Coordinates of C-alpha atoms and ligand atoms in Angstrom, one line a residue:
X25 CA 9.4 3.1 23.1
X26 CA 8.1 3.4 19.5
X27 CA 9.3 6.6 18.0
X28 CA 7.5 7.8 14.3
X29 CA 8.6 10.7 12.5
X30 CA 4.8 13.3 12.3
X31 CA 4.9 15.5 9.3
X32 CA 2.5 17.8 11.0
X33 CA 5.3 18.6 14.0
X34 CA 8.2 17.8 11.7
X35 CA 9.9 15.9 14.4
X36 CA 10.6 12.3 15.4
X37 CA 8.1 11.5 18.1
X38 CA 7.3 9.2 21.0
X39 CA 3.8 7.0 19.7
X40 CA 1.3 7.2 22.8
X41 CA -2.0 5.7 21.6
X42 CA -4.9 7.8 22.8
X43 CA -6.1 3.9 24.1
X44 CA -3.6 2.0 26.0
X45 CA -2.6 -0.7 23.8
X46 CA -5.1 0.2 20.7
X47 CA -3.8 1.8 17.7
X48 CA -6.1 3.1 15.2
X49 CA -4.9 3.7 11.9
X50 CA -5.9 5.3 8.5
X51 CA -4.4 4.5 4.9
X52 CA -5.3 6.3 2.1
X53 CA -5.6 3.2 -0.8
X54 CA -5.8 2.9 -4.3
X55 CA -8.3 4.9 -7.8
X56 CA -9.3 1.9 -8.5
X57 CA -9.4 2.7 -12.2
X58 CA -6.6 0.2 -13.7
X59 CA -3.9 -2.3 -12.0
X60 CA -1.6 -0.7 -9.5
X61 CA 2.1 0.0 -9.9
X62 CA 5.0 -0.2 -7.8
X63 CA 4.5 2.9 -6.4
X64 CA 1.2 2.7 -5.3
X65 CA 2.6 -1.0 -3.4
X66 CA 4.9 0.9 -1.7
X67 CA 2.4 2.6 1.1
X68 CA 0.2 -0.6 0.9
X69 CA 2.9 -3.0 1.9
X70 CA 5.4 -0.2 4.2
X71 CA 2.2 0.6 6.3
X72 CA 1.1 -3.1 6.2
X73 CA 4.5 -4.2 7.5
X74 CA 4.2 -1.3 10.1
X75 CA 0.7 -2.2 11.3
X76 CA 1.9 -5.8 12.0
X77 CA 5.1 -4.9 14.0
X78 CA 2.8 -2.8 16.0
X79 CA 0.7 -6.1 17.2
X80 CA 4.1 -8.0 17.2
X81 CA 4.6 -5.4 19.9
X82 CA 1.7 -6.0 21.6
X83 CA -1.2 -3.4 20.3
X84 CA -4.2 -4.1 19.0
X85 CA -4.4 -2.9 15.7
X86 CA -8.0 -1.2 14.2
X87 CA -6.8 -0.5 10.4
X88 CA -8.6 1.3 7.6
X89 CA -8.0 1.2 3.8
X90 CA -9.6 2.7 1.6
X91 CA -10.7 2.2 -2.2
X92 CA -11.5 5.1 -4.3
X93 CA -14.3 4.0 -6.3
X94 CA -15.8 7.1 -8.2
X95 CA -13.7 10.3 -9.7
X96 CA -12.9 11.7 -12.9
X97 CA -10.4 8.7 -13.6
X98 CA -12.5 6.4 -13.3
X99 CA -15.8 7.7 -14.9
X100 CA -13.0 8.2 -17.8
X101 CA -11.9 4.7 -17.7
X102 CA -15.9 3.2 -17.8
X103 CA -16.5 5.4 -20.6
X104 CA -14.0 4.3 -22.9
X105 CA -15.0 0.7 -22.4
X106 CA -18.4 1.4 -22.4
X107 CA -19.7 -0.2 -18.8
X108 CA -20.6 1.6 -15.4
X109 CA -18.4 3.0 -13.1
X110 CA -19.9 0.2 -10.4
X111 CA -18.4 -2.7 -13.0
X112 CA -14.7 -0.6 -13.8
X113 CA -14.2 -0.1 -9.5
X114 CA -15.5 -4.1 -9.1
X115 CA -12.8 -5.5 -11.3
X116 CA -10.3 -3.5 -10.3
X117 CA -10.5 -3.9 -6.5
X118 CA -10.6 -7.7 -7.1
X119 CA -7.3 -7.0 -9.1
X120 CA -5.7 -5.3 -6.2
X121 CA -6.7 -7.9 -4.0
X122 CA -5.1 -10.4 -6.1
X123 CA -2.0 -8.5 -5.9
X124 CA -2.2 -7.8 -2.5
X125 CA -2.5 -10.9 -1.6
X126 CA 0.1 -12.5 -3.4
X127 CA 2.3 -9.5 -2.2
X128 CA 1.5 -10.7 1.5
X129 CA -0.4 -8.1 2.3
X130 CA -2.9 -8.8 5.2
X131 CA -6.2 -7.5 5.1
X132 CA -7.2 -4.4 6.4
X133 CA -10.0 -4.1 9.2
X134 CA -12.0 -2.1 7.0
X135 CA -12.1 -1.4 3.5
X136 CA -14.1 1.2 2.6
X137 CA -15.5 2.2 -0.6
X138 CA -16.7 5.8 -1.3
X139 CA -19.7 5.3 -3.2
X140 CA -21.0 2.6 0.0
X141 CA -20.5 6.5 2.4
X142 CA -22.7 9.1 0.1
X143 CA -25.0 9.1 2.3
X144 CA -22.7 9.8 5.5
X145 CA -21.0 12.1 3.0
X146 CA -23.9 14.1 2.4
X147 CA -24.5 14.7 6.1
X148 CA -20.8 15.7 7.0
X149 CA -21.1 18.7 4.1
X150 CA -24.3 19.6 5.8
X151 CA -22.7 19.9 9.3
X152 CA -20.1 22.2 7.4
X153 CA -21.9 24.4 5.9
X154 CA -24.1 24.6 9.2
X155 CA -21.0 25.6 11.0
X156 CA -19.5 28.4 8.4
X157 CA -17.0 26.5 6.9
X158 CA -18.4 25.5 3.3
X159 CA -20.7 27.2 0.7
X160 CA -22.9 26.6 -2.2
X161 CA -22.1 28.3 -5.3
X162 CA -23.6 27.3 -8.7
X163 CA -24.1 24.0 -8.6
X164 CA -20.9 23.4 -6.0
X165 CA -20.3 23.2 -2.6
X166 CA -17.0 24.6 -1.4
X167 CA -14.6 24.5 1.6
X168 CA -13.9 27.7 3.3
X169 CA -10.4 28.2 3.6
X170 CA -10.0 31.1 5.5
X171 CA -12.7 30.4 8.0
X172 CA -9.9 27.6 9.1
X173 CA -7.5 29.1 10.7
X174 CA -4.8 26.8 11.1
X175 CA -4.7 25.5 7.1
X176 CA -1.4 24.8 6.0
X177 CA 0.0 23.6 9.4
X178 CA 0.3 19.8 7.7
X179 CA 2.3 20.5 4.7
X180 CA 3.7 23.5 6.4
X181 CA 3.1 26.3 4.2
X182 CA 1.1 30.1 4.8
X183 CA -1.9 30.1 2.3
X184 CA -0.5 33.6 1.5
X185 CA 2.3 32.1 -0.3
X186 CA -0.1 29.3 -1.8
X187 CA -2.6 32.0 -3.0
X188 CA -0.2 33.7 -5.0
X189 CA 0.8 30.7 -7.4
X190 CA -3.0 29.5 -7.4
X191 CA -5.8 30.4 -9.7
X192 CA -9.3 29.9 -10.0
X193 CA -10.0 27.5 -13.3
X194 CA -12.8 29.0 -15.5
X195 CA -15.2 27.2 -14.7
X196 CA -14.9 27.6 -11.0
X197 CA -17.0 30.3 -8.9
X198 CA -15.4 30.2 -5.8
X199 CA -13.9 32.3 -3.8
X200 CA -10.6 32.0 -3.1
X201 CA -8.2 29.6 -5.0
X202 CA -7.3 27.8 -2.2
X203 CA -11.0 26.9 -1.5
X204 CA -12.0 22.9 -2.9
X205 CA -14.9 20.8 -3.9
X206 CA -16.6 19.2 -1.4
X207 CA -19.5 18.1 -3.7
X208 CA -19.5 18.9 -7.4
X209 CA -22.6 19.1 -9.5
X210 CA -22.6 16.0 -12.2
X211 CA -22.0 16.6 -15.8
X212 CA -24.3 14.9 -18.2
X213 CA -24.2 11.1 -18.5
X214 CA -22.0 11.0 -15.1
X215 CA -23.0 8.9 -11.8
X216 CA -24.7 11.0 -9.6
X217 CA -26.7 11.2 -6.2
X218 CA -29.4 13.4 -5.0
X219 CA -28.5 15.5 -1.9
X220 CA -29.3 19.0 -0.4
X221 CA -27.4 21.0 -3.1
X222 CA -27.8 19.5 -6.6
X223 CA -27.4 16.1 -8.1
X224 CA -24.0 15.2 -7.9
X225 CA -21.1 13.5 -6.4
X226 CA -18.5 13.7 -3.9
X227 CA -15.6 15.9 -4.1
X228 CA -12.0 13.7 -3.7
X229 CA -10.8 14.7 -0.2
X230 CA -14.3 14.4 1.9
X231 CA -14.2 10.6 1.4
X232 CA -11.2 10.0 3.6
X233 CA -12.8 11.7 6.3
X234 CA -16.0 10.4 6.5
X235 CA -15.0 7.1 5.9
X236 CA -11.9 7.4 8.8
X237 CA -14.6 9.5 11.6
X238 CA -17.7 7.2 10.7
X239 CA -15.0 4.1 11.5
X240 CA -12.5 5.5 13.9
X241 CA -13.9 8.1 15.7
X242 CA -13.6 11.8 15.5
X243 CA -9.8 11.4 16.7
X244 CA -7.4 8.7 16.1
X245 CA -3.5 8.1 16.1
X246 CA -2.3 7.9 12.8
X247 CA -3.1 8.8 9.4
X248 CA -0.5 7.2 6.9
X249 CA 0.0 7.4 2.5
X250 CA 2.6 8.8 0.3
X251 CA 3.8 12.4 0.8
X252 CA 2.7 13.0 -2.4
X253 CA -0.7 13.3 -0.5
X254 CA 0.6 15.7 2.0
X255 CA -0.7 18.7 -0.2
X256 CA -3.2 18.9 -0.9
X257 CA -5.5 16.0 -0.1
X258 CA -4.1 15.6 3.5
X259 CA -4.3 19.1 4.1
X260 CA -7.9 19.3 3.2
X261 CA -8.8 16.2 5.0
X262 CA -7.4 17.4 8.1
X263 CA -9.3 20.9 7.7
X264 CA -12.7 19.4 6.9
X265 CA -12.5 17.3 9.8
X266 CA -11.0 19.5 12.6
X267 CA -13.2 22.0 11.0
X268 CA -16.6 19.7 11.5
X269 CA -15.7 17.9 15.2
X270 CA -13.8 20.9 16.6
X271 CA -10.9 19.0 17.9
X272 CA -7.7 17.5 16.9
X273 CA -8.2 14.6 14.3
X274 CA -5.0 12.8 13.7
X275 CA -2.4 12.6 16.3
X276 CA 0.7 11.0 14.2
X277 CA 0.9 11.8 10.1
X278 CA 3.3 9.4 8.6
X279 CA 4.1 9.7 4.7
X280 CA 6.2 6.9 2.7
X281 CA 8.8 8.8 -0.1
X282 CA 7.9 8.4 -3.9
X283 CA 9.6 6.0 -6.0
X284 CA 11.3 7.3 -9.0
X285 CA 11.8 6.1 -12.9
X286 CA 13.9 9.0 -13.8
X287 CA 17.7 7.7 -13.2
X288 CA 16.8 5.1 -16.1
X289 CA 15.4 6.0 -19.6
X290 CA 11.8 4.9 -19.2
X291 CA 12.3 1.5 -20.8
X292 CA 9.1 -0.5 -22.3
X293 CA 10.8 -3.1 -19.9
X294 CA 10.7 -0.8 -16.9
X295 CA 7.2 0.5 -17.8
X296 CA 6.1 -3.4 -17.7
X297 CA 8.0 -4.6 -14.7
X298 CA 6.8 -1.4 -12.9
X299 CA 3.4 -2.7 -13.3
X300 CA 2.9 -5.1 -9.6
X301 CA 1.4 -7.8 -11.5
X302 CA 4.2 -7.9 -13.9
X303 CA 6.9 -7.4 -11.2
X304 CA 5.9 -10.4 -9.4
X305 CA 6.0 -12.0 -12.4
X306 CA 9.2 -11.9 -13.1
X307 CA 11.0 -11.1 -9.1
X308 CA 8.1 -12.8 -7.1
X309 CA 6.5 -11.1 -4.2
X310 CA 9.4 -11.6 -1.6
X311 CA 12.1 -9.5 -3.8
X312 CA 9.5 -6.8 -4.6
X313 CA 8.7 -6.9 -0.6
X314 CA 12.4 -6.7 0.0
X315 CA 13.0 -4.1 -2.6
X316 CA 10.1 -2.1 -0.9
X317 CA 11.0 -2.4 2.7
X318 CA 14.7 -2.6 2.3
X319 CA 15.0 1.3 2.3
X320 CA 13.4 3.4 4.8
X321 CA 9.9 3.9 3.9
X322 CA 10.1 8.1 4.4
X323 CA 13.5 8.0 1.5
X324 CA 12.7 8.1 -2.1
X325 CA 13.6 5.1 -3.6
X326 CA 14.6 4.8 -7.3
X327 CA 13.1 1.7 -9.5
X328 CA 15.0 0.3 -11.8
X329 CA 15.9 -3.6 -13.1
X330 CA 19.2 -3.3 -11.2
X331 CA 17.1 -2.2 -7.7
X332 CA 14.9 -5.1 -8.1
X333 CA 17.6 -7.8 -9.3
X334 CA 19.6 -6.6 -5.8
X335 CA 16.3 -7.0 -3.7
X336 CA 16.3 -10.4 -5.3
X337 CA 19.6 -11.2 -4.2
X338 CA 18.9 -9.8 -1.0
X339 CA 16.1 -12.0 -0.5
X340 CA 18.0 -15.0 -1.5
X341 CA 20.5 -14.6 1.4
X342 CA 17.7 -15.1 3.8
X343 CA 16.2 -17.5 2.3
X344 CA 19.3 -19.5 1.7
X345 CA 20.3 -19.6 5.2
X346 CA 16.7 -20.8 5.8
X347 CA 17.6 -23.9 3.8
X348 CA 20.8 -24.1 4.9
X349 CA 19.7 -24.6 8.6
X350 CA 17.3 -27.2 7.6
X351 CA 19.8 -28.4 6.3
X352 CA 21.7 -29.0 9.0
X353 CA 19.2 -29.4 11.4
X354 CA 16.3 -30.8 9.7
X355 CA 12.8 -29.5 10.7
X356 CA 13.9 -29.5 14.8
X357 CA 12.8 -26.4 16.2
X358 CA 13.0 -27.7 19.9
X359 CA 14.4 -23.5 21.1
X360 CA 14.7 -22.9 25.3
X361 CA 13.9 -19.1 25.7
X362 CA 17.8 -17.6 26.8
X363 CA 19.5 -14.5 26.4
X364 CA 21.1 -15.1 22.8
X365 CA 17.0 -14.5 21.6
X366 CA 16.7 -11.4 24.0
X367 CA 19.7 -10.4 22.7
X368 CA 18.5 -10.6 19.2
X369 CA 15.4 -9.3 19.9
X370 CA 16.2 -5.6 21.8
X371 CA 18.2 -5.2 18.7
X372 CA 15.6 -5.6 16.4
X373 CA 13.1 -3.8 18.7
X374 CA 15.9 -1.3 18.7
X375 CA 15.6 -0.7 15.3
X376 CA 12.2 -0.7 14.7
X377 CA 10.9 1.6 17.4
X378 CA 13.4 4.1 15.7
X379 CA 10.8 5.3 13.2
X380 CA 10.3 1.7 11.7
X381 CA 13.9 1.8 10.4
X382 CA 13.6 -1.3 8.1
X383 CA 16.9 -0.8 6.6
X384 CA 18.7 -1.2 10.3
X385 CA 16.7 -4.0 10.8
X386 CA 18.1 -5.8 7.7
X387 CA 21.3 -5.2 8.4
X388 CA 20.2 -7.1 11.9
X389 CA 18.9 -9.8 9.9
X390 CA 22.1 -10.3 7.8
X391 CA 24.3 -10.4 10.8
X392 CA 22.1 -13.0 12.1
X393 CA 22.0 -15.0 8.3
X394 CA 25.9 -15.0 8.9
X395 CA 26.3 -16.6 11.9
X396 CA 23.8 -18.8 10.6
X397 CA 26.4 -19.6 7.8
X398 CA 29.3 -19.9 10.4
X399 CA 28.0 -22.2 13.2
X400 CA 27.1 -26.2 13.6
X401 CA 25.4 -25.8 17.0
X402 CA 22.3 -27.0 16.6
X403 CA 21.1 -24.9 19.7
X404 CA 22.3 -21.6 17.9
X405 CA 20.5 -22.9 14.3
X406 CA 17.3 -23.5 16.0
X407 CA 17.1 -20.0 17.4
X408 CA 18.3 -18.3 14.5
X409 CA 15.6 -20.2 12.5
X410 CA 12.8 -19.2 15.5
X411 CA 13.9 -15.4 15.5
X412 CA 13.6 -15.7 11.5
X413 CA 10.4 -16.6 11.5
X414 CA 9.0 -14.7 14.8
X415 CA 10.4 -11.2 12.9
X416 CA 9.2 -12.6 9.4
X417 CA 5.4 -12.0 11.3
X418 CA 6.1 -8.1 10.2
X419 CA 8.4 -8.6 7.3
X420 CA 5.8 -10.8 5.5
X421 CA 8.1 -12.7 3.4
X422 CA 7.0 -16.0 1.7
X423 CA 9.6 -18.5 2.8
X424 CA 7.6 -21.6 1.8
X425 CA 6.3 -19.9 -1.5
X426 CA 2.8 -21.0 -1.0
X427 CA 1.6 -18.2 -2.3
X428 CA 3.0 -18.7 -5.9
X429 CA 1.5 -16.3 -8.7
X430 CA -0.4 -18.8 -10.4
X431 CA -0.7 -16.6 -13.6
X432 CA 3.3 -16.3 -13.5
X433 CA 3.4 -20.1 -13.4
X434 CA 0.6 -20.4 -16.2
X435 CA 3.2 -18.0 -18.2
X436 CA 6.0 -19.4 -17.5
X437 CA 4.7 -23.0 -18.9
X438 CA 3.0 -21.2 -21.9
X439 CA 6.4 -20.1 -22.9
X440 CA 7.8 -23.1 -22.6
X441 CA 5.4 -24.8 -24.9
X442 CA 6.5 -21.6 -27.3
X443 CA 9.9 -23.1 -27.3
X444 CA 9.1 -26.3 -27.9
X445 CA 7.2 -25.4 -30.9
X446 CA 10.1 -23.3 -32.2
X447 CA 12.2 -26.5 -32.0
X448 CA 9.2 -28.0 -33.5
X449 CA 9.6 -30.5 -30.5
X450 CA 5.6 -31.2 -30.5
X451 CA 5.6 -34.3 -28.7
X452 CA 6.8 -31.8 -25.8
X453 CA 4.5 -29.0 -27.0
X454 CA 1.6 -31.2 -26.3
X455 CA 2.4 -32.8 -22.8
X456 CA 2.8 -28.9 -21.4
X457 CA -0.4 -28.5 -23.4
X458 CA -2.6 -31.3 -21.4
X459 CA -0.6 -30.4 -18.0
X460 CA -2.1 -27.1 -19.0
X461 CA -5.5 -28.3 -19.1
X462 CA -5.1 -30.2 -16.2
X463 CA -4.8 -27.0 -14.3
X464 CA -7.3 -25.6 -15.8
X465 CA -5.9 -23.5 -18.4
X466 CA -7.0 -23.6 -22.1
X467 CA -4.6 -22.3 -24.6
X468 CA -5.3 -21.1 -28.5
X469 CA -2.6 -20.6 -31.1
X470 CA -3.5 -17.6 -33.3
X471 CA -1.1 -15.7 -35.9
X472 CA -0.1 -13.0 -32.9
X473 CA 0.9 -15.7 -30.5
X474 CA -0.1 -17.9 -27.8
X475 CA -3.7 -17.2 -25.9
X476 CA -4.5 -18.4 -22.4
X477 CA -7.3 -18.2 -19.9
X478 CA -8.7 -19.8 -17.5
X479 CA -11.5 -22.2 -17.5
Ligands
ZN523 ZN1 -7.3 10.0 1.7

């Protein structure tokens, strides 16, 4: 019996699916505006590790990402380098796919973009305002927040006490602070649709539920992203869409903790590593995976060189034993089904159904890397390896490092040839140089250091 912690009841709960056997899932995903940081990884791979033990346990998994592709960021962003929004979002979701990807992270079903549901968008405000609870007001359409009467019951606070630490900005005409933007007229120069009201563009929190009801359904089981989201984009999501279909939207809220800088002075070095692409640079995508899932996904979880050297470490134990039984046993796999796997297995089943506790399951895992360390028998080696790699189908870990950051690797040799030059070693400099264009990498030497790129 899977158990999940719901914000929304505050309590650890048993997961029924509203289908037997289907589970239909929300994530709320990147701005895609610039490259993504640790802390934006941490929902993408927790929830991506979650998804996949729920088909290791047998459900079917319907699962929805999302890409924010238009918002004040990102008009910002476009602006200062002079292209469209359309061009900024493009790169930037092919950047987070090459992270993604290299991070292990599997696909989702769906990944919508906002921009592709305007018109879907424009349809759902419609059916609000039909309904009472959104109105036009210079230029703006608004949420109603009093006309929902259960606002607040997410992040569990009275709008009472919320009204009395909120104000209305200037240049805002609605009428109550608590009311938001469900579609905001467009400033000069900004991207901007035609629709009922004015010519304009979405507000930030309609997106999630268009995009979730126009490919889940009006209901589905569980809505997932940081708890930084609880308030007040979750909140408004959930009201916008109970609001609209006049039934419960989401039966299981599930928020990952925030990752924090503060315990160590805010480093350039931190600052770079805490960039993914830079991370897995220097750890590799199976230590920032560790480091990610190590803890459990609802505790904050500081970042630091330290966390992510321990991660590494971490890794390596698994890993090692991985060798080390190939070691002993070669590549023979040959495993007869007994109760030394069930065993293994209700444990880590046990841990897991406990509101995906990753962090029991490790210690699971290291138990199991021990004996692993301890014992000749063949038999025993063989399972060990086949329960390593059966649970590694939700851990995600890259034990055969196929997936190798090329630009890492590109780095790393560029640097070497660096070094070479410094020892004015250039019979060395120039064999990295042709491996280099072997690969397909030209390099240029200029008076602020070595350039690469691909060719
Ligand atoms: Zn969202």
């Amino acid at each position: 019996m899977i158990r999940i912690t719901n914000t929304l009841s505050g309590k650890k709960e048993e997961f029924i699916p509203l289908k037997d056997g289907k589970v239909k899932m929300y994530v709320c995903g990147p701005t895609v505006y610039n490259l993504i940081h640790v802390g934006n990884a941490r929902p993408a791979v927790v929830f991506d590790s979650f998804r996949r033990y729920l088909e290791y346990r047998g459900y079917s998994v319907t699962y929805v990402q999302n890409f924010t592709d238009i918002d004040d960021k990102i008009i910002n962003a476009a602006n200062e380098e002079g292209i469209s929004t359309k061009k900024l979002s493009d790169r930037y979701v092919a950047e987070y796919f090459k992270d993604a990807c290299t991070l292990g992270i599997k696909p989702a079903t769906f990944h919508p973009r906002t921009t592709d549901f305007v018109d879907e968008i424009i349809d759902f405000i419609s059916d609000l305002q039909e309904k009472g609870f959104a109105y036009f007001r210079n230029g703006d359409v608004y949420f109603d927040v009093s006309a929902f009467k259960s606002y607040g019951a997410l992040s569990h606070r009275k709008p009472s006490d919320m009204r009395s630490g909120a104000r209305i900005e200037i240049n805002e005409s609605k009428d109550d602070p608590l009311d938001f933007t469900l579609w905001k007229a467009a400033k000069a120069g900004e991207p901007s649709w035609n629709s009922p009201w004015t010519l304009g563009r979405p507000g930030w929190h309609i997106e999630c539920s268009v995009m979730s009801s126009t490919l889940l359904g009006d209901s589905f089981d569980i809505h997932a992203g940081g708890n930084d989201l609880i308030f007040p984009h979750h909140e408004n999501e959930r009201a916008q869409s109970e609001a609209r279909n006049g039934k419960k939207w989401v039966n299981y809220w599930m928020h990952n903790g925030m990752i924090s800088l503060k315990s160590e002075k805010m480093s350039k070095s931190v600052g770079n590593i805490f960039n993914v692409r830079e991370a897995l640079r220097v750890y590799g995508p199976n230590a920032l995976r560790m480091y990610l899932l190590s803890k459990h996904y609802r505790s904050p979880i500081e970042f630091s060189s330290d966390r992510m050297e321990e991660a590494k470490a971490a890794y390596d134990r698994i890993a090692n034993a991985m060798d080390e039984i190939k070691r002993k046993i070669g590549n023979d796999t040959r495993v007869i089904e007994d109760s030394f796997l069930n065993e293994w297995r209700s444990r880590m089943i046990e841990a897991l159904d406990d509101d995906f506790n990753t962090p029991q399951a490790f210690s699971v895992i290291f138990e199991l890397v021990r004996e692993a360390l301890l014992t000749n028998d063949r038999e025993r080696l063989a399972k060990i390896r086949t329960l390593l790699i059966e649970w590694n189908y939700f851990l995600g870990f890259d034990f055969e490092k196929k997936n190798i950051n090329a630009d890492g690797f590109v780095e790393t040799l560029v640097k070497l040839r660096d070094d070479a030059r410094i020892r004015k070693d250039y019979k060395q400099a120039d064999a990295i140089r042709e491996k280099l264009k072997k690969l397909g990498v030209e390099i240029r030497d200029s008076s602020d250091g070595t350039h690469w790129r691909w060719i």
